[in-house]
Amino acid sequence: MIIQQHLPKELFRGKTVFITGGGSGINLGVARHFAALGANLAICGRTQERLDRAAAELRELNAHVGGKVLPVAADVRNYVALEEAFGRTEAEIGSVDVLVAGAAGNFLCPAEDLSPNGFKTVIEIDLLGSFNASRIAFAQLRKTRGSILFISAAQALFPHGLQAHVGAAKAGIDNLMRNLALEWGRYGIRSNGITPGPIADTEGMRRLSNPEHETRTKGSIPLGRYGHVDDIGQAAVFLASPLAAYITGTLLLVDGGSSLIGSALWNEAVEQMVPRKSAQG
Ligand code: NAP
Ligand code: COA
């Protein structure tokens, strides 16, 4: 449930927000904030059951405006399936005003052990998937003079150990974000990115963080805590709102200052989690 909500409860009434990867974690947190401000929501992911569960929760949050929620399964790598999802969204809940490109895959793997298909898989989900969603959403965003929010990661800003695939994918996303801001401003479409820091109770943290290092890691973050999914939700609704009408091409770090300390502690922590196979023998 949402812990803070400062904007008018009907700010996004009648607006439609499409969120890739919206069935869980940070992206579901973002969906909650839009729903609580009255938006209609379309959430996509690969697992219909997970989307249905999330949709039930979101329907309670936007019930105050009679909002609609569409859980629609699609793999962001599959352009045709994603086109169908956007088509249904426009027909059933209205043209998209806000696209949140948040679907992603991640795992820890030393670069020398990463298979070409492992690298390609993450590039395809994160980077190609973000392009696919933006490219398809364009026709609807042009009508609504809407905006795009890309969910990035600090791996794009400086290298993190065992994250060559994700660093490449997310750096590509950051540049795509800026390119679309440059090219689509003429259509009234804004394009921005959010770089979350370590966000508690998420799949990303379950996969990537070393619990044995938790106290030290938290202590090293300037604001002294992991983020909450609500921290990202707050930033997302701000960037999509009229408060940010003149903001485009911007990457907003919502990370408690964690990017200021670099990745040395991270590298030490993950090194103990995954043995380097190719280095042995
Ligand atoms: P998560 O819950 O696993 O979110 C990823 C979502 O993407 C899932 O709902 C997943 O659903 C969906 N997805 C994965 N592959 C997909 C595909 N091929 N097509 C469509 N949907 C797909 O993880 P999270 O930790 O909250 O991460 C959410 C976002 O925040 C990601 O972009 C991540 O890179 C970013 N981020 C996270 C952290 C963190 O601390 N957790 C930090 C920085 C950035 P299905 O598996 O059902 O498809
Ligand atoms: N280490 C090294 N390689 C890995 C790996 C790991 N932990 N997990 C998967 N791979 C490789 C596979 O071996 C395969 O390569 P190969 O054919 O050369 O063997 C390739 O990646 C694709 O794996 P597959 O399981 O078929 O991919 P998928 O499309 O079903 O799933 C993943 C994508 C791998 C990213 C999966 O972890 C996923 O669905 N993640 C979504 C949730 C998530 O990651 N959330 C956190 C976001 S921060």
mmCIF file with all atom_site columns, C-alpha atoms and ligand atoms in Angstrom, residues 20-28 44-48 50-51 74-78 82 101-106 121 124-126 151-155 166 170 173 194-208 229 232, ligand 1:
data_model
loop_
_atom_site.group_PDB
_atom_site.id
_atom_site.type_symbol
_atom_site.label_atom_id
_atom_site.label_alt_id
_atom_site.label_comp_id
_atom_site.label_asym_id
_atom_site.label_entity_id
_atom_site.label_seq_id
_atom_site.pdbx_PDB_ins_code
_atom_site.Cartn_x
_atom_site.Cartn_y
_atom_site.Cartn_z
_atom_site.occupancy
_atom_site.B_iso_or_equiv
_atom_site.pdbx_formal_charge
_atom_site.auth_seq_id
_atom_site.auth_comp_id
_atom_site.auth_asym_id
_atom_site.auth_atom_id
_atom_site.pdbx_PDB_model_num
ATOM   1   C CA  . THR A 1 20  ? 5.591  -2.799  -19.114 1.00 0.00 ? 20  THR A CA  1
ATOM   2   C CA  . GLY A 1 21  ? 6.577  -5.131  -16.296 1.00 0.00 ? 21  GLY A CA  1
ATOM   3   C CA  . GLY A 1 22  ? 3.747  -3.585  -14.247 1.00 0.00 ? 22  GLY A CA  1
ATOM   4   C CA  . GLY A 1 23  ? 2.745  -6.817  -12.516 1.00 0.00 ? 23  GLY A CA  1
ATOM   5   C CA  . SER A 1 24  ? 5.399  -6.703  -9.796  1.00 0.00 ? 24  SER A CA  1
ATOM   6   C CA  . GLY A 1 25  ? 8.047  -4.829  -7.847  1.00 0.00 ? 25  GLY A CA  1
ATOM   7   C CA  . ILE A 1 26  ? 9.037  -1.279  -8.660  1.00 0.00 ? 26  ILE A CA  1
ATOM   8   C CA  . ASN A 1 27  ? 6.784  -1.051  -11.707 1.00 0.00 ? 27  ASN A CA  1
ATOM   9   C CA  . LEU A 1 28  ? 3.752  -2.181  -9.704  1.00 0.00 ? 28  LEU A CA  1
ATOM   10  C CA  . CYS A 1 44  ? 1.839  -6.002  -19.269 1.00 0.00 ? 44  CYS A CA  1
ATOM   11  C CA  . GLY A 1 45  ? 4.238  -8.825  -18.490 1.00 0.00 ? 45  GLY A CA  1
ATOM   12  C CA  . ARG A 1 46  ? 4.600  -12.471 -19.460 1.00 0.00 ? 46  ARG A CA  1
ATOM   13  C CA  . THR A 1 47  ? 2.501  -13.957 -16.652 1.00 0.00 ? 47  THR A CA  1
ATOM   14  C CA  . GLN A 1 48  ? -1.261 -13.407 -16.861 1.00 0.00 ? 48  GLN A CA  1
ATOM   15  C CA  . ARG A 1 50  ? 0.581  -12.226 -11.821 1.00 0.00 ? 50  ARG A CA  1
ATOM   16  C CA  . LEU A 1 51  ? -0.989 -9.390  -13.835 1.00 0.00 ? 51  LEU A CA  1
ATOM   17  C CA  . ALA A 1 74  ? 2.742  -9.793  -23.724 1.00 0.00 ? 74  ALA A CA  1
ATOM   18  C CA  . ASP A 1 75  ? 6.467  -10.379 -23.985 1.00 0.00 ? 75  ASP A CA  1
ATOM   19  C CA  . VAL A 1 76  ? 8.133  -7.030  -24.778 1.00 0.00 ? 76  VAL A CA  1
ATOM   20  C CA  . ARG A 1 77  ? 10.481 -8.853  -27.170 1.00 0.00 ? 77  ARG A CA  1
ATOM   21  C CA  . ASN A 1 78  ? 7.480  -9.825  -29.303 1.00 0.00 ? 78  ASN A CA  1
ATOM   22  C CA  . LEU A 1 82  ? 2.940  -5.885  -27.807 1.00 0.00 ? 82  LEU A CA  1
ATOM   23  C CA  . ALA A 1 101 ? 9.025  1.127   -19.875 1.00 0.00 ? 101 ALA A CA  1
ATOM   24  C CA  . GLY A 1 102 ? 10.021 -0.933  -16.864 1.00 0.00 ? 102 GLY A CA  1
ATOM   25  C CA  . ALA A 1 103 ? 10.212 -4.584  -17.958 1.00 0.00 ? 103 ALA A CA  1
ATOM   26  C CA  . ALA A 1 104 ? 13.670 -6.025  -17.359 1.00 0.00 ? 104 ALA A CA  1
ATOM   27  C CA  . GLY A 1 105 ? 15.610 -9.188  -16.697 1.00 0.00 ? 105 GLY A CA  1
ATOM   28  C CA  . ASN A 1 106 ? 18.753 -9.531  -14.651 1.00 0.00 ? 106 ASN A CA  1
ATOM   29  C CA  . THR A 1 121 ? 18.428 -11.982 -23.729 1.00 0.00 ? 121 THR A CA  1
ATOM   30  C CA  . GLU A 1 124 ? 16.363 -7.829  -25.880 1.00 0.00 ? 124 GLU A CA  1
ATOM   31  C CA  . ILE A 1 125 ? 14.153 -7.584  -22.789 1.00 0.00 ? 125 ILE A CA  1
ATOM   32  C CA  . ASP A 1 126 ? 15.530 -4.275  -21.500 1.00 0.00 ? 126 ASP A CA  1
ATOM   33  C CA  . ILE A 1 151 ? 13.224 2.713   -15.711 1.00 0.00 ? 151 ILE A CA  1
ATOM   34  C CA  . SER A 1 152 ? 17.002 2.564   -15.818 1.00 0.00 ? 152 SER A CA  1
ATOM   35  C CA  . ALA A 1 153 ? 19.677 1.525   -13.315 1.00 0.00 ? 153 ALA A CA  1
ATOM   36  C CA  . ALA A 1 154 ? 23.007 2.771   -11.968 1.00 0.00 ? 154 ALA A CA  1
ATOM   37  C CA  . GLN A 1 155 ? 24.762 0.036   -13.965 1.00 0.00 ? 155 GLN A CA  1
ATOM   38  C CA  . VAL A 1 166 ? 22.726 -4.947  -17.791 1.00 0.00 ? 166 VAL A CA  1
ATOM   39  C CA  . LYS A 1 170 ? 20.505 0.260   -19.466 1.00 0.00 ? 170 LYS A CA  1
ATOM   40  C CA  . ILE A 1 173 ? 18.037 2.856   -22.666 1.00 0.00 ? 173 ILE A CA  1
ATOM   41  C CA  . ILE A 1 194 ? 14.373 7.262   -13.574 1.00 0.00 ? 194 ILE A CA  1
ATOM   42  C CA  . THR A 1 195 ? 17.414 5.559   -12.085 1.00 0.00 ? 195 THR A CA  1
ATOM   43  C CA  . PRO A 1 196 ? 16.328 3.770   -8.902  1.00 0.00 ? 196 PRO A CA  1
ATOM   44  C CA  . GLY A 1 197 ? 18.896 2.996   -6.253  1.00 0.00 ? 197 GLY A CA  1
ATOM   45  C CA  . PRO A 1 198 ? 18.684 -0.277  -4.301  1.00 0.00 ? 198 PRO A CA  1
ATOM   46  C CA  . ILE A 1 199 ? 14.961 -0.747  -3.611  1.00 0.00 ? 199 ILE A CA  1
ATOM   47  C CA  . ALA A 1 200 ? 13.987 -3.011  -0.703  1.00 0.00 ? 200 ALA A CA  1
ATOM   48  C CA  . ASP A 1 201 ? 11.791 -6.102  -1.134  1.00 0.00 ? 201 ASP A CA  1
ATOM   49  C CA  . THR A 1 202 ? 12.162 -6.354  -4.895  1.00 0.00 ? 202 THR A CA  1
ATOM   50  C CA  . GLU A 1 203 ? 13.164 -9.169  -7.217  1.00 0.00 ? 203 GLU A CA  1
ATOM   51  C CA  . GLY A 1 204 ? 16.159 -7.103  -8.296  1.00 0.00 ? 204 GLY A CA  1
ATOM   52  C CA  . MET A 1 205 ? 17.487 -6.958  -4.745  1.00 0.00 ? 205 MET A CA  1
ATOM   53  C CA  . ARG A 1 206 ? 16.749 -10.648 -4.157  1.00 0.00 ? 206 ARG A CA  1
ATOM   54  C CA  . ARG A 1 207 ? 18.846 -11.527 -7.190  1.00 0.00 ? 207 ARG A CA  1
ATOM   55  C CA  . LEU A 1 208 ? 21.648 -9.013  -6.879  1.00 0.00 ? 208 LEU A CA  1
ATOM   56  C CA  . VAL A 1 229 ? 8.965  1.229   -4.168  1.00 0.00 ? 229 VAL A CA  1
ATOM   57  C CA  . ILE A 1 232 ? 10.060 5.534   -7.338  1.00 0.00 ? 232 ILE A CA  1
HETATM 58  P P1  . NAP B 2 .   ? 10.675 -7.382  -11.123 1.00 0.00 ? 1   NAP B P1  1
HETATM 59  O O1  . NAP B 2 .   ? 9.615  -7.357  -10.069 1.00 0.00 ? 1   NAP B O1  1
HETATM 60  O O2  . NAP B 2 .   ? 11.201 -8.703  -11.543 1.00 0.00 ? 1   NAP B O2  1
HETATM 61  O O3  . NAP B 2 .   ? 10.174 -6.540  -12.368 1.00 0.00 ? 1   NAP B O3  1
HETATM 62  C C1  . NAP B 2 .   ? 10.414 -6.900  -13.703 1.00 0.00 ? 1   NAP B C1  1
HETATM 63  C C2  . NAP B 2 .   ? 9.078  -7.055  -14.386 1.00 0.00 ? 1   NAP B C2  1
HETATM 64  O O4  . NAP B 2 .   ? 9.305  -7.198  -15.793 1.00 0.00 ? 1   NAP B O4  1
HETATM 65  C C3  . NAP B 2 .   ? 8.309  -8.280  -13.917 1.00 0.00 ? 1   NAP B C3  1
HETATM 66  O O5  . NAP B 2 .   ? 6.964  -7.906  -13.641 1.00 0.00 ? 1   NAP B O5  1
HETATM 67  C C4  . NAP B 2 .   ? 8.363  -9.236  -15.116 1.00 0.00 ? 1   NAP B C4  1
HETATM 68  O O6  . NAP B 2 .   ? 7.148  -10.006 -15.186 1.00 0.00 ? 1   NAP B O6  1
HETATM 69  C C5  . NAP B 2 .   ? 8.509  -8.264  -16.275 1.00 0.00 ? 1   NAP B C5  1
HETATM 70  N N1  . NAP B 2 .   ? 9.198  -8.861  -17.420 1.00 0.00 ? 1   NAP B N1  1
HETATM 71  C C6  . NAP B 2 .   ? 10.385 -9.515  -17.424 1.00 0.00 ? 1   NAP B C6  1
HETATM 72  N N2  . NAP B 2 .   ? 10.680 -9.936  -18.660 1.00 0.00 ? 1   NAP B N2  1
HETATM 73  C C7  . NAP B 2 .   ? 9.659  -9.519  -19.449 1.00 0.00 ? 1   NAP B C7  1
HETATM 74  C C8  . NAP B 2 .   ? 9.396  -9.643  -20.833 1.00 0.00 ? 1   NAP B C8  1
HETATM 75  N N3  . NAP B 2 .   ? 10.243 -10.279 -21.646 1.00 0.00 ? 1   NAP B N3  1
HETATM 76  N N4  . NAP B 2 .   ? 8.253  -9.099  -21.331 1.00 0.00 ? 1   NAP B N4  1
HETATM 77  C C9  . NAP B 2 .   ? 7.382  -8.444  -20.519 1.00 0.00 ? 1   NAP B C9  1
HETATM 78  N N5  . NAP B 2 .   ? 7.587  -8.298  -19.195 1.00 0.00 ? 1   NAP B N5  1
HETATM 79  C C10 . NAP B 2 .   ? 8.721  -8.828  -18.678 1.00 0.00 ? 1   NAP B C10 1
HETATM 80  O O7  . NAP B 2 .   ? 11.972 -6.553  -10.636 1.00 0.00 ? 1   NAP B O7  1
HETATM 81  P P2  . NAP B 2 .   ? 12.225 -5.122  -9.962  1.00 0.00 ? 1   NAP B P2  1
HETATM 82  O O8  . NAP B 2 .   ? 13.421 -5.320  -9.114  1.00 0.00 ? 1   NAP B O8  1
HETATM 83  O O9  . NAP B 2 .   ? 11.017 -4.528  -9.398  1.00 0.00 ? 1   NAP B O9  1
HETATM 84  O O10 . NAP B 2 .   ? 12.705 -4.257  -11.239 1.00 0.00 ? 1   NAP B O10 1
HETATM 85  C C11 . NAP B 2 .   ? 11.832 -3.386  -11.941 1.00 0.00 ? 1   NAP B C11 1
HETATM 86  C C12 . NAP B 2 .   ? 12.639 -2.386  -12.757 1.00 0.00 ? 1   NAP B C12 1
HETATM 87  O O11 . NAP B 2 .   ? 13.454 -1.572  -11.900 1.00 0.00 ? 1   NAP B O11 1
HETATM 88  C C13 . NAP B 2 .   ? 13.589 -2.998  -13.763 1.00 0.00 ? 1   NAP B C13 1
HETATM 89  O O12 . NAP B 2 .   ? 13.621 -2.194  -14.928 1.00 0.00 ? 1   NAP B O12 1
HETATM 90  C C14 . NAP B 2 .   ? 14.924 -2.952  -13.051 1.00 0.00 ? 1   NAP B C14 1
HETATM 91  O O13 . NAP B 2 .   ? 16.009 -2.976  -13.947 1.00 0.00 ? 1   NAP B O13 1
HETATM 92  C C15 . NAP B 2 .   ? 14.798 -1.620  -12.345 1.00 0.00 ? 1   NAP B C15 1
HETATM 93  N N6  . NAP B 2 .   ? 15.684 -1.444  -11.181 1.00 0.00 ? 1   NAP B N6  1
HETATM 94  C C16 . NAP B 2 .   ? 15.490 -2.189  -10.063 1.00 0.00 ? 1   NAP B C16 1
HETATM 95  C C17 . NAP B 2 .   ? 16.269 -1.957  -8.937  1.00 0.00 ? 1   NAP B C17 1
HETATM 96  C C18 . NAP B 2 .   ? 16.016 -2.686  -7.661  1.00 0.00 ? 1   NAP B C18 1
HETATM 97  O O14 . NAP B 2 .   ? 16.608 -2.345  -6.611  1.00 0.00 ? 1   NAP B O14 1
HETATM 98  N N7  . NAP B 2 .   ? 15.163 -3.673  -7.637  1.00 0.00 ? 1   NAP B N7  1
HETATM 99  C C19 . NAP B 2 .   ? 17.297 -0.986  -8.977  1.00 0.00 ? 1   NAP B C19 1
HETATM 100 C C20 . NAP B 2 .   ? 17.496 -0.271  -10.155 1.00 0.00 ? 1   NAP B C20 1
HETATM 101 C C21 . NAP B 2 .   ? 16.688 -0.494  -11.252 1.00 0.00 ? 1   NAP B C21 1
HETATM 102 P P3  . NAP B 2 .   ? 7.103  -11.483 -15.848 1.00 0.00 ? 1   NAP B P3  1
HETATM 103 O O15 . NAP B 2 .   ? 8.317  -12.211 -15.330 1.00 0.00 ? 1   NAP B O15 1
HETATM 104 O O16 . NAP B 2 .   ? 5.800  -12.021 -15.393 1.00 0.00 ? 1   NAP B O16 1
HETATM 105 O O17 . NAP B 2 .   ? 7.167  -11.245 -17.336 1.00 0.00 ? 1   NAP B O17 1
#
